Tab-separated table of C-alpha atoms and ligand atoms in Angstrom:
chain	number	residue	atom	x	y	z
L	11	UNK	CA	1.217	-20.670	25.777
L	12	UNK	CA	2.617	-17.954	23.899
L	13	UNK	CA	1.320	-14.278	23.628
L	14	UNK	CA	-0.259	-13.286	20.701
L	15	UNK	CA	1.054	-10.459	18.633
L	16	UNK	CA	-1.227	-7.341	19.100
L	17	UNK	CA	-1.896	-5.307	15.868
L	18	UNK	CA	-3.077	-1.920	16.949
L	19	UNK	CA	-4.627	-0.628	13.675
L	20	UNK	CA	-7.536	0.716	11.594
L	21	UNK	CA	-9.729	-0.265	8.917
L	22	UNK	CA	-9.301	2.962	7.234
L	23	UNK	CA	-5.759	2.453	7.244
L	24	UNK	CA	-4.050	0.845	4.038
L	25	UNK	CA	-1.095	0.120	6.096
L	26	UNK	CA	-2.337	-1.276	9.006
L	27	UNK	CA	-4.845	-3.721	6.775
L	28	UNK	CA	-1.875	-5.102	4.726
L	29	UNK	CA	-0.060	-6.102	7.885
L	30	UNK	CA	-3.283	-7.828	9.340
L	31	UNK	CA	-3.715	-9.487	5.995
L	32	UNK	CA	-0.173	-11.300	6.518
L	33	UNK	CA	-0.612	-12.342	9.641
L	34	UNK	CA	-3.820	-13.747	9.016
L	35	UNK	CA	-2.400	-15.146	5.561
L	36	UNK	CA	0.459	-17.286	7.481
L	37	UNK	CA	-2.043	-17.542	10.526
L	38	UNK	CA	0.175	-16.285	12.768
L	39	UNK	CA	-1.634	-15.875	15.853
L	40	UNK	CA	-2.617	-12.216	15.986
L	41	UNK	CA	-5.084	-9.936	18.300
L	42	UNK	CA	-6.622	-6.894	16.021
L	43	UNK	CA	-7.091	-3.684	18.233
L	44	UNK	CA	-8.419	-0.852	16.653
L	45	UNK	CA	-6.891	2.520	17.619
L	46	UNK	CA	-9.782	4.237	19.278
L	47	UNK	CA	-10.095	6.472	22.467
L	48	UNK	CA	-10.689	2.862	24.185
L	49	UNK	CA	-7.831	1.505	23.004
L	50	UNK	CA	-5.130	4.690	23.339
L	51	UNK	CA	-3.638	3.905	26.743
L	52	UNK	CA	-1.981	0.715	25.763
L	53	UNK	CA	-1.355	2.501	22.287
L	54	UNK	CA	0.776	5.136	23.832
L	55	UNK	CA	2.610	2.403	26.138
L	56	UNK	CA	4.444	0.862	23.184
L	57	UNK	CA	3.928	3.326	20.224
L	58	UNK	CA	7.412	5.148	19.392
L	59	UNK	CA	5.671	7.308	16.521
L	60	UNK	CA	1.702	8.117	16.414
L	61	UNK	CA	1.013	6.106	13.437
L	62	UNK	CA	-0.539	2.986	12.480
L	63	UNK	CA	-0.176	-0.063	12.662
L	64	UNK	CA	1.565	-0.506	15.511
L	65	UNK	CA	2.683	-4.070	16.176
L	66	UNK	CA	3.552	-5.195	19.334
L	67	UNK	CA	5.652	-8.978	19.445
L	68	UNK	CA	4.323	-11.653	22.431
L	69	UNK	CA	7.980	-10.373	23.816
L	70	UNK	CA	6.379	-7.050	24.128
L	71	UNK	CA	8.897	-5.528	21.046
L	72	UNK	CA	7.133	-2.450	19.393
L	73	UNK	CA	7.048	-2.290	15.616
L	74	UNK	CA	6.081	0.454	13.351
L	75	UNK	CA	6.432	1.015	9.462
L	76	UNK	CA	4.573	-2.299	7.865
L	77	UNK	CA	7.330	-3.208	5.111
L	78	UNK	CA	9.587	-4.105	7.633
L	79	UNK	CA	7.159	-5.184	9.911
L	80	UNK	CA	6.030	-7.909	7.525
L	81	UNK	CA	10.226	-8.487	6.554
L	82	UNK	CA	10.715	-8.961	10.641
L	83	UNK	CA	7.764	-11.115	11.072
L	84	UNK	CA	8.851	-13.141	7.847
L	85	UNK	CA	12.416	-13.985	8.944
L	86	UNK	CA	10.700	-15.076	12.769
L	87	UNK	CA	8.169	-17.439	10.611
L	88	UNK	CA	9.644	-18.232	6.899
L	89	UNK	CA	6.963	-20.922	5.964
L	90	UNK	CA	5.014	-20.421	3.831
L	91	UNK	CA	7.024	-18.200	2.086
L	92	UNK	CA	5.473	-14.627	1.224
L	93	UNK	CA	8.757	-14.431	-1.677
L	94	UNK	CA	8.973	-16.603	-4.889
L	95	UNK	CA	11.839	-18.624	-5.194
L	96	UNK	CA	12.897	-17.641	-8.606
L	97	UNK	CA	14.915	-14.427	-7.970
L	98	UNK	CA	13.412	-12.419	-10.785
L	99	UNK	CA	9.836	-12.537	-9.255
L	100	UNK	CA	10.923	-12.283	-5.725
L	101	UNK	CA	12.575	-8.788	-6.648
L	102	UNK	CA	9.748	-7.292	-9.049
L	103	UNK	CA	7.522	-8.851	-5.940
L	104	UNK	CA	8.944	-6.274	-3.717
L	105	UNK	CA	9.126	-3.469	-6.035
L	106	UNK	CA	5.513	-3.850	-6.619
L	107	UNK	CA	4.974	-3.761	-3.186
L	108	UNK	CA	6.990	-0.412	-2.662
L	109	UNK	CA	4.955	0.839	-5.572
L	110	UNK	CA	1.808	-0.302	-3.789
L	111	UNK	CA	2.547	1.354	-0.526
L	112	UNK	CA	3.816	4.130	-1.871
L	113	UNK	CA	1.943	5.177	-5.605
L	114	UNK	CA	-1.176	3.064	-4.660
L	115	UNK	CA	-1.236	5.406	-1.851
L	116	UNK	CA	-1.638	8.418	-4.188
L	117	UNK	CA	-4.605	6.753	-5.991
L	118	UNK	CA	-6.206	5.908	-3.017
L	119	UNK	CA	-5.656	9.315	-0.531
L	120	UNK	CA	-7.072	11.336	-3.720
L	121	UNK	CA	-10.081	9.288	-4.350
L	122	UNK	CA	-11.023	9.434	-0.888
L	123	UNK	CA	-10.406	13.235	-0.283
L	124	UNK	CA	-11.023	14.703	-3.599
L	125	UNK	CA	-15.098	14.315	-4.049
L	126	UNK	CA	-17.799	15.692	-1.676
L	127	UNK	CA	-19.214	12.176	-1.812
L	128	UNK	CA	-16.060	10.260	-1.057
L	129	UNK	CA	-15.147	13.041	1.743
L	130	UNK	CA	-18.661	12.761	3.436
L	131	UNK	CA	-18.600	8.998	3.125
L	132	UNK	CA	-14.740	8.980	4.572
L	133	UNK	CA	-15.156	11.334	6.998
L	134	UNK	CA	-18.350	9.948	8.668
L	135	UNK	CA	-16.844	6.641	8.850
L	136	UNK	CA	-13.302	7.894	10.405
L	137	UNK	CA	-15.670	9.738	13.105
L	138	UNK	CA	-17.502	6.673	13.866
L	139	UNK	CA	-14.714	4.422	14.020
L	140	UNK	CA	-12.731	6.894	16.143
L	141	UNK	CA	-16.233	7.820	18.968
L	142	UNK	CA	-18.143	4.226	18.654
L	143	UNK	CA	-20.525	5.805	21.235
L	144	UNK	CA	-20.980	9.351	19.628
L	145	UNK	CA	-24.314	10.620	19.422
L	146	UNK	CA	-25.442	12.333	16.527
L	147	UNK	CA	-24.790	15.388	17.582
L	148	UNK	CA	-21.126	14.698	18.270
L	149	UNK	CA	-20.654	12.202	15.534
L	150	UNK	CA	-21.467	15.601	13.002
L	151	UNK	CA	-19.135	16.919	14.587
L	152	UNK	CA	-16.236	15.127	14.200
L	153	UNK	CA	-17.009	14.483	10.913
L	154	UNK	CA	-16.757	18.073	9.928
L	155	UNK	CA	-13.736	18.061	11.527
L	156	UNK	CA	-12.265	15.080	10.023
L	157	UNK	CA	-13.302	16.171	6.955
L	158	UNK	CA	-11.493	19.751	7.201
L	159	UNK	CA	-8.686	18.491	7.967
L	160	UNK	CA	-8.009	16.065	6.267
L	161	UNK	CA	-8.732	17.560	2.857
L	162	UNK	CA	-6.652	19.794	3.779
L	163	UNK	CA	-3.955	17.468	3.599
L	164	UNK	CA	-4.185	15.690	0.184
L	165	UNK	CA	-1.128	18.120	-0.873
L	166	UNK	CA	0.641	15.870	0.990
L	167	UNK	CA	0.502	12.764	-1.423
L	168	UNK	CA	0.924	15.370	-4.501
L	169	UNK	CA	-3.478	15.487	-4.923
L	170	UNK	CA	-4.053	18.977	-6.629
L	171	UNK	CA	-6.052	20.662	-9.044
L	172	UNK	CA	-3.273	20.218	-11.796
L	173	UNK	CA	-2.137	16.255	-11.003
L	174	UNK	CA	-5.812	15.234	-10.241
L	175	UNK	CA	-6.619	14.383	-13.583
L	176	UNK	CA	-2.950	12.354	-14.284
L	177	UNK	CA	-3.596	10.344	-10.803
L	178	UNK	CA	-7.145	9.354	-11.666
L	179	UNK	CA	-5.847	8.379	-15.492
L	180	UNK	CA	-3.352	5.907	-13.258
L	181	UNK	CA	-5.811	4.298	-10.659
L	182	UNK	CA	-7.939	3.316	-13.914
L	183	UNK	CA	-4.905	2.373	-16.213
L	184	UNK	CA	-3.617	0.247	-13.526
L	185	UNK	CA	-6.660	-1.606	-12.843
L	186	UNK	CA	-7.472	-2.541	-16.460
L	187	UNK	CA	-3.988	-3.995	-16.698
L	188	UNK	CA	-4.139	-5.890	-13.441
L	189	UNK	CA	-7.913	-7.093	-14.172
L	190	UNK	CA	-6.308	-8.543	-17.188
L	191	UNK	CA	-3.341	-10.064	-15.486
L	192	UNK	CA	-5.473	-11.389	-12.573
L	193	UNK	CA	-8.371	-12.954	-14.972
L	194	UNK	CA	-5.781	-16.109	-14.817
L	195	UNK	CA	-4.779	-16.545	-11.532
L	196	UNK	CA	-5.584	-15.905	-7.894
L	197	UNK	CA	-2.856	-13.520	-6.956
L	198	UNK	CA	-0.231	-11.613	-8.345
L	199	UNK	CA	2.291	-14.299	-8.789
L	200	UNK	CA	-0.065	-16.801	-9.154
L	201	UNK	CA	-1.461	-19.355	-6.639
L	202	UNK	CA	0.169	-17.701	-3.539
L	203	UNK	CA	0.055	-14.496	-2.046
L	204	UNK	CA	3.426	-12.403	-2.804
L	205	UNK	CA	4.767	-9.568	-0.754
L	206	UNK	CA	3.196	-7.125	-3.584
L	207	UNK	CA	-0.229	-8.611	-3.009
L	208	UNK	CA	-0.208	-7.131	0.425
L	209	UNK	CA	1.428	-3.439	-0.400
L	210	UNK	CA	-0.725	-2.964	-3.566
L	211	UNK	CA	-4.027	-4.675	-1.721
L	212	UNK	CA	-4.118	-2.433	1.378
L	213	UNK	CA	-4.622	0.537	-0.893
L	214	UNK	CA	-6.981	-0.913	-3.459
L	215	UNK	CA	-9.103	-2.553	-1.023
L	216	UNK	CA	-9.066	0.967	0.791
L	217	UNK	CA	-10.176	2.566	-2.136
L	218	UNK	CA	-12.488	-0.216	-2.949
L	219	UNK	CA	-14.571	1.100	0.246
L	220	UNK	CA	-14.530	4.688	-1.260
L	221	UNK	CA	-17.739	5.212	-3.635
L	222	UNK	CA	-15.844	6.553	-6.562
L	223	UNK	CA	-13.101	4.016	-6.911
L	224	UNK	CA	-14.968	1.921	-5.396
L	225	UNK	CA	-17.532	2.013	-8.043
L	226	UNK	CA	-14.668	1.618	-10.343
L	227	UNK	CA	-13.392	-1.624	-9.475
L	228	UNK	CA	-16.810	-2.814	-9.408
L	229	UNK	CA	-18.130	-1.322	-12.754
L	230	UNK	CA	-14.726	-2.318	-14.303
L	231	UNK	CA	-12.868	-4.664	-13.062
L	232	UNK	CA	-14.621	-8.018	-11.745
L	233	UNK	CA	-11.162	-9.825	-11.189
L	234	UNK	CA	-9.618	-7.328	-9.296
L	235	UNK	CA	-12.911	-7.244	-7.171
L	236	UNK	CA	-12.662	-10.825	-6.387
L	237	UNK	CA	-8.906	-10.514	-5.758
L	238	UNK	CA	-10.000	-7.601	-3.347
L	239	UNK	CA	-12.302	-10.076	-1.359
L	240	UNK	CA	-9.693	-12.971	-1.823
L	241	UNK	CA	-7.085	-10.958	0.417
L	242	UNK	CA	-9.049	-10.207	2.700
L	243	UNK	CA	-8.261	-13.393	4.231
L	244	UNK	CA	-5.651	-14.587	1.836
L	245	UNK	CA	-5.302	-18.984	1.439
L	246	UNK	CA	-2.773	-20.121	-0.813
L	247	UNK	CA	-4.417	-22.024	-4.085
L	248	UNK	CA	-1.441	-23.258	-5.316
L	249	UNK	CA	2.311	-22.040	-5.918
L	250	UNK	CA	3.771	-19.196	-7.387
L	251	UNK	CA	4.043	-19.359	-11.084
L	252	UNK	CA	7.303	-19.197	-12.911
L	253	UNK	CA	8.362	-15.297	-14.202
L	254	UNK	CA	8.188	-16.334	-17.849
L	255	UNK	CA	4.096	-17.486	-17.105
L	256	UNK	CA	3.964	-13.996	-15.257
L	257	UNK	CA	5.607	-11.749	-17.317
L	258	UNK	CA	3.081	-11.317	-20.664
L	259	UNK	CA	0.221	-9.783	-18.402
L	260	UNK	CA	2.697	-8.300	-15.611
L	261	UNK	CA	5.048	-6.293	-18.027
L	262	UNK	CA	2.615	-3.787	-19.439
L	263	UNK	CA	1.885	-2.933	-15.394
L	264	UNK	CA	5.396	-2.846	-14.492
L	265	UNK	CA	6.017	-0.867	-17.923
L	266	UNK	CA	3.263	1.697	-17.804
L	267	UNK	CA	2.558	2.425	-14.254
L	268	UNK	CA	5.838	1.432	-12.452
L	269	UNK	CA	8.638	2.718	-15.064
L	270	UNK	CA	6.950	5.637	-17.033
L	271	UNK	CA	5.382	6.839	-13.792
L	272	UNK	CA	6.842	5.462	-9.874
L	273	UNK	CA	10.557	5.870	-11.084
L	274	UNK	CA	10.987	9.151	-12.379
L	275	UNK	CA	8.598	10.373	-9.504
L	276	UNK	CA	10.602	8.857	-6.822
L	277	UNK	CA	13.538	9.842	-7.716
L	278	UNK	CA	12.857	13.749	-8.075
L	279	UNK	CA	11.286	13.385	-5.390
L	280	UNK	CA	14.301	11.918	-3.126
L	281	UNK	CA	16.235	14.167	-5.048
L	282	UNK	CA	14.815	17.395	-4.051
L	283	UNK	CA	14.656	15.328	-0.314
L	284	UNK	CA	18.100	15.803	-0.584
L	285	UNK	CA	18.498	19.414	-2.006
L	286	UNK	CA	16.634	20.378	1.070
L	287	UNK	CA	13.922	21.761	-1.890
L	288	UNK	CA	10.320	23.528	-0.340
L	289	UNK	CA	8.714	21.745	-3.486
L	290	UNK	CA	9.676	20.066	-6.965
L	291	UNK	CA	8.378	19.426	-10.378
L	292	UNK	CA	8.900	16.339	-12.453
L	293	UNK	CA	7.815	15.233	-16.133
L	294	UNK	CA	5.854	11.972	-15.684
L	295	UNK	CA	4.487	10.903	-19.223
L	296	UNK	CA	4.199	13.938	-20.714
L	297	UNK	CA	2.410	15.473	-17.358
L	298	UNK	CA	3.870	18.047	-15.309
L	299	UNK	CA	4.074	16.938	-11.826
L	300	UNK	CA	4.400	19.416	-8.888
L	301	UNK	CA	4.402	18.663	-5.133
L	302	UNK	CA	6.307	19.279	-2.079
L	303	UNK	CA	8.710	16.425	-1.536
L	304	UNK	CA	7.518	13.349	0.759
L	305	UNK	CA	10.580	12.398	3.136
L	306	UNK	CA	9.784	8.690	3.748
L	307	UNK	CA	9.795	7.786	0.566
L	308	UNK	CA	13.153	8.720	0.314
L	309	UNK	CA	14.168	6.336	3.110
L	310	UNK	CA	12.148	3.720	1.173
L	311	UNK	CA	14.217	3.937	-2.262
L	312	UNK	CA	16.810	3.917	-0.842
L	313	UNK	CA	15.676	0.241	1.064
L	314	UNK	CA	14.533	-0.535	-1.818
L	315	UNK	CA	18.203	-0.502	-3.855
L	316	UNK	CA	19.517	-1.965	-1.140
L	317	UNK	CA	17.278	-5.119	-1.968
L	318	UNK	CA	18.491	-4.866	-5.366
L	319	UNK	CA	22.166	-4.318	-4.720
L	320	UNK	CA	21.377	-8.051	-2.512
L	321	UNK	CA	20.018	-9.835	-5.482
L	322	UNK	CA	22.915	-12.745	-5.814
L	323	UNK	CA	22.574	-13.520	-9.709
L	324	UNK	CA	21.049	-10.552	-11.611
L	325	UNK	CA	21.563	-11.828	-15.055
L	326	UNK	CA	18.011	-13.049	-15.481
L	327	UNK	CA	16.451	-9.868	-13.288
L	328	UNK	CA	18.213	-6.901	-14.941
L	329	UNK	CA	16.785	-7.207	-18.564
L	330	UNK	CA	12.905	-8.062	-16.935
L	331	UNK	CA	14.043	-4.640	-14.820
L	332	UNK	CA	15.418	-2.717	-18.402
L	333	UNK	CA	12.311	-4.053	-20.336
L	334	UNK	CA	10.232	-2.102	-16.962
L	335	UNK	CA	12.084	1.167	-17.257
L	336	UNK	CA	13.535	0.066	-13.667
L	337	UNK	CA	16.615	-0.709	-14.129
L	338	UNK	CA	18.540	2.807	-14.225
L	339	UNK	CA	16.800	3.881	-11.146
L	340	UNK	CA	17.435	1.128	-9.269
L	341	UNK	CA	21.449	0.914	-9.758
L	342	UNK	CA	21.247	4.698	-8.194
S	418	GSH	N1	5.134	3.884	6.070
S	418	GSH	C1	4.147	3.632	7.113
S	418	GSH	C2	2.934	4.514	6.887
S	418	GSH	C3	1.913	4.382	7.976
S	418	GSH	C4	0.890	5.502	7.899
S	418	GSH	O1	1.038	6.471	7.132
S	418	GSH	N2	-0.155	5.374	8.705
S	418	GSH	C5	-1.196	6.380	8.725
S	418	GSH	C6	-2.548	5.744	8.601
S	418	GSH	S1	-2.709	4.843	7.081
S	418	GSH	C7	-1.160	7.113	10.048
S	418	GSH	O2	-1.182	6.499	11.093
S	418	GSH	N3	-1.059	8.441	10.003
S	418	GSH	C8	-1.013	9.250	11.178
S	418	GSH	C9	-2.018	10.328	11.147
S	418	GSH	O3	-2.754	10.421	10.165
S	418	GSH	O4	-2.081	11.100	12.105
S	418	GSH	C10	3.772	2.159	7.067
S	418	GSH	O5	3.983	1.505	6.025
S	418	GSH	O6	3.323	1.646	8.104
């Protein structure tokens, strides 16, 4: 009998969640390790990077970064399909999935790090999960320091004083439109799971576990609460839906949230990647955005294009991607 794949990975962790909900959605046979002081010696033997996940194939192949962890895994076991076969939605799939993984972050990394009771709650639980066996003492401990540092750190995703505000604004825009869009249908491109399902669900369900936007989604938005819960251990209902079913509730997402907002921000921000800048400011909907400039995400636009440049036949895609606000950014 084959090996299973090992996911070495954390509950905490958007990224490492997304990739466990794929393999559990195509029920590939997967072990689930979490990354604890239990688990670090057989981390350390395959990890290349210290970050999660970390997925290691039954032919003992390391893989880190879960886009193409879930692209890899895909090609090794196409059925079912994770990508619409109509073009148009397989494309907007995976730029909603970027946009997940990448401005979903922002919504969720704030949330959790910008309130006393969100830190407290986040903190104590990263402790816990990271010393199972911590007494109380020591479990204080670590939560202090958790907590330090990693508030300390929400600069990173562009959290501040000034862009607190915008992000928030987002994370509540976003979920209105998709409560509306999901009121009809199971998942994002209907009866299926899509690649953006996974990218946009590790963060929500993240911040789902977070008492602000947690209280949010729950107060506000009862289908994207059940699509939260559905994911967690994602069964096709049906098929995908055609674009022109999708489109009336998926535009005004795509429209407000991925072109007025994602775009321009990714591109000043690969931009001043590639100026070599200390920090950059961009307009996003009238806001003033200023943070220091994230270096993955430069590496991910680019993949990104690259996935665009690949589309065959864009005649029906580019106007869906012009009505966005995409389109521009995308040709590079
Ligand atoms: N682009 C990566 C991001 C992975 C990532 O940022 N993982 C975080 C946890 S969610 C991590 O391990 N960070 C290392 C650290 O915080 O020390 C992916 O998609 O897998």
């Amino acid at each position: 009998m084959t090996k299973p794949y090992r996911i070495f990975g954390a509950e905490m962790s958007p990224y490492s969640v997304k990739v466990r909900a794929y393999f559990r959605h195509k029920g590939i046979p997967h072990r689930w390790i979490v990354r604890n002081s239990a688990t670090e010696a057989e981390y350390q033997q395959h990890a290349k990077i210290q970050i999660v996940p970390l997925v290691v194939t039954p032919d003992d192949v390391a893989l880190q970064d879960s886009t193409p962890i879930v692209e890899r895994v895909e090609t090794e076991h196409p059925q079912p399909s994770i990508h619409p076969a109509e073009p148009t939605s397989a494309f907007v799939s995976a730029l909603l999935e970027e946009f997940g993984d990448e401005w979903g972050n922002k919504w969720m990394f704030h949330y959790r790090w910008a309130r006393e009771v969100d830190q407290l709650c986040s903190a104590g639980r990263l402790a816990r999960a990271m010393m199972p066996n911590a007494d109380e003492e020591q479990h204080a401990a670590m939560t202090a320091m958790v907590r330090e540092r990693m508030v300390g750190r929400v600069w990173f995703v562009g959290s501040s004083a000034q862009n607190a505000p915008f992000i928030e604004r987002s994370f509540q825009d976003a979920l209105g439109r998709l409560d509306v869009h999901l009121a009809d249908r199971p998942y994002l491109f209907g009866g299926r799971p899509a690649f953006a399902d996974f990218g946009l669900w590790g963060q929500i369900y993240n911040a789902w576990t977070d008492p602000t936007p947690g209280a949010l989604i729950e107060g506000r938005a009862h289908h994207v609460l059940a699509w939260v819960q559905r994911m967690f251990w994602p069964r096709a209902e049906g098929d995908f839906e055609s674009w022109s079913s999708l489109e009336p509730t998926l535009m005004p997402l795509l429209q407000h949230q991925v072109g007025r907002l994602f775009m321009p921000w990714t591109l000043a921000n690969a931009a001043a990647v590639t100026a070599g800048r200390e920090d950059f400011s961009v307009v996003l909907d009238g806001h003033t955005w200023t943070q220091k400039p994230q270096k993955y995400h430069a590496k991910s636009l680019r993949a990104l294009r690259d996935k665009y440049a690949a589309v065959a036949d864009k005649g029906p895609l580019d106007p869906v991607l012009e009505r966005a606000g995409c389109l521009a950014a995308l040709r590079g």
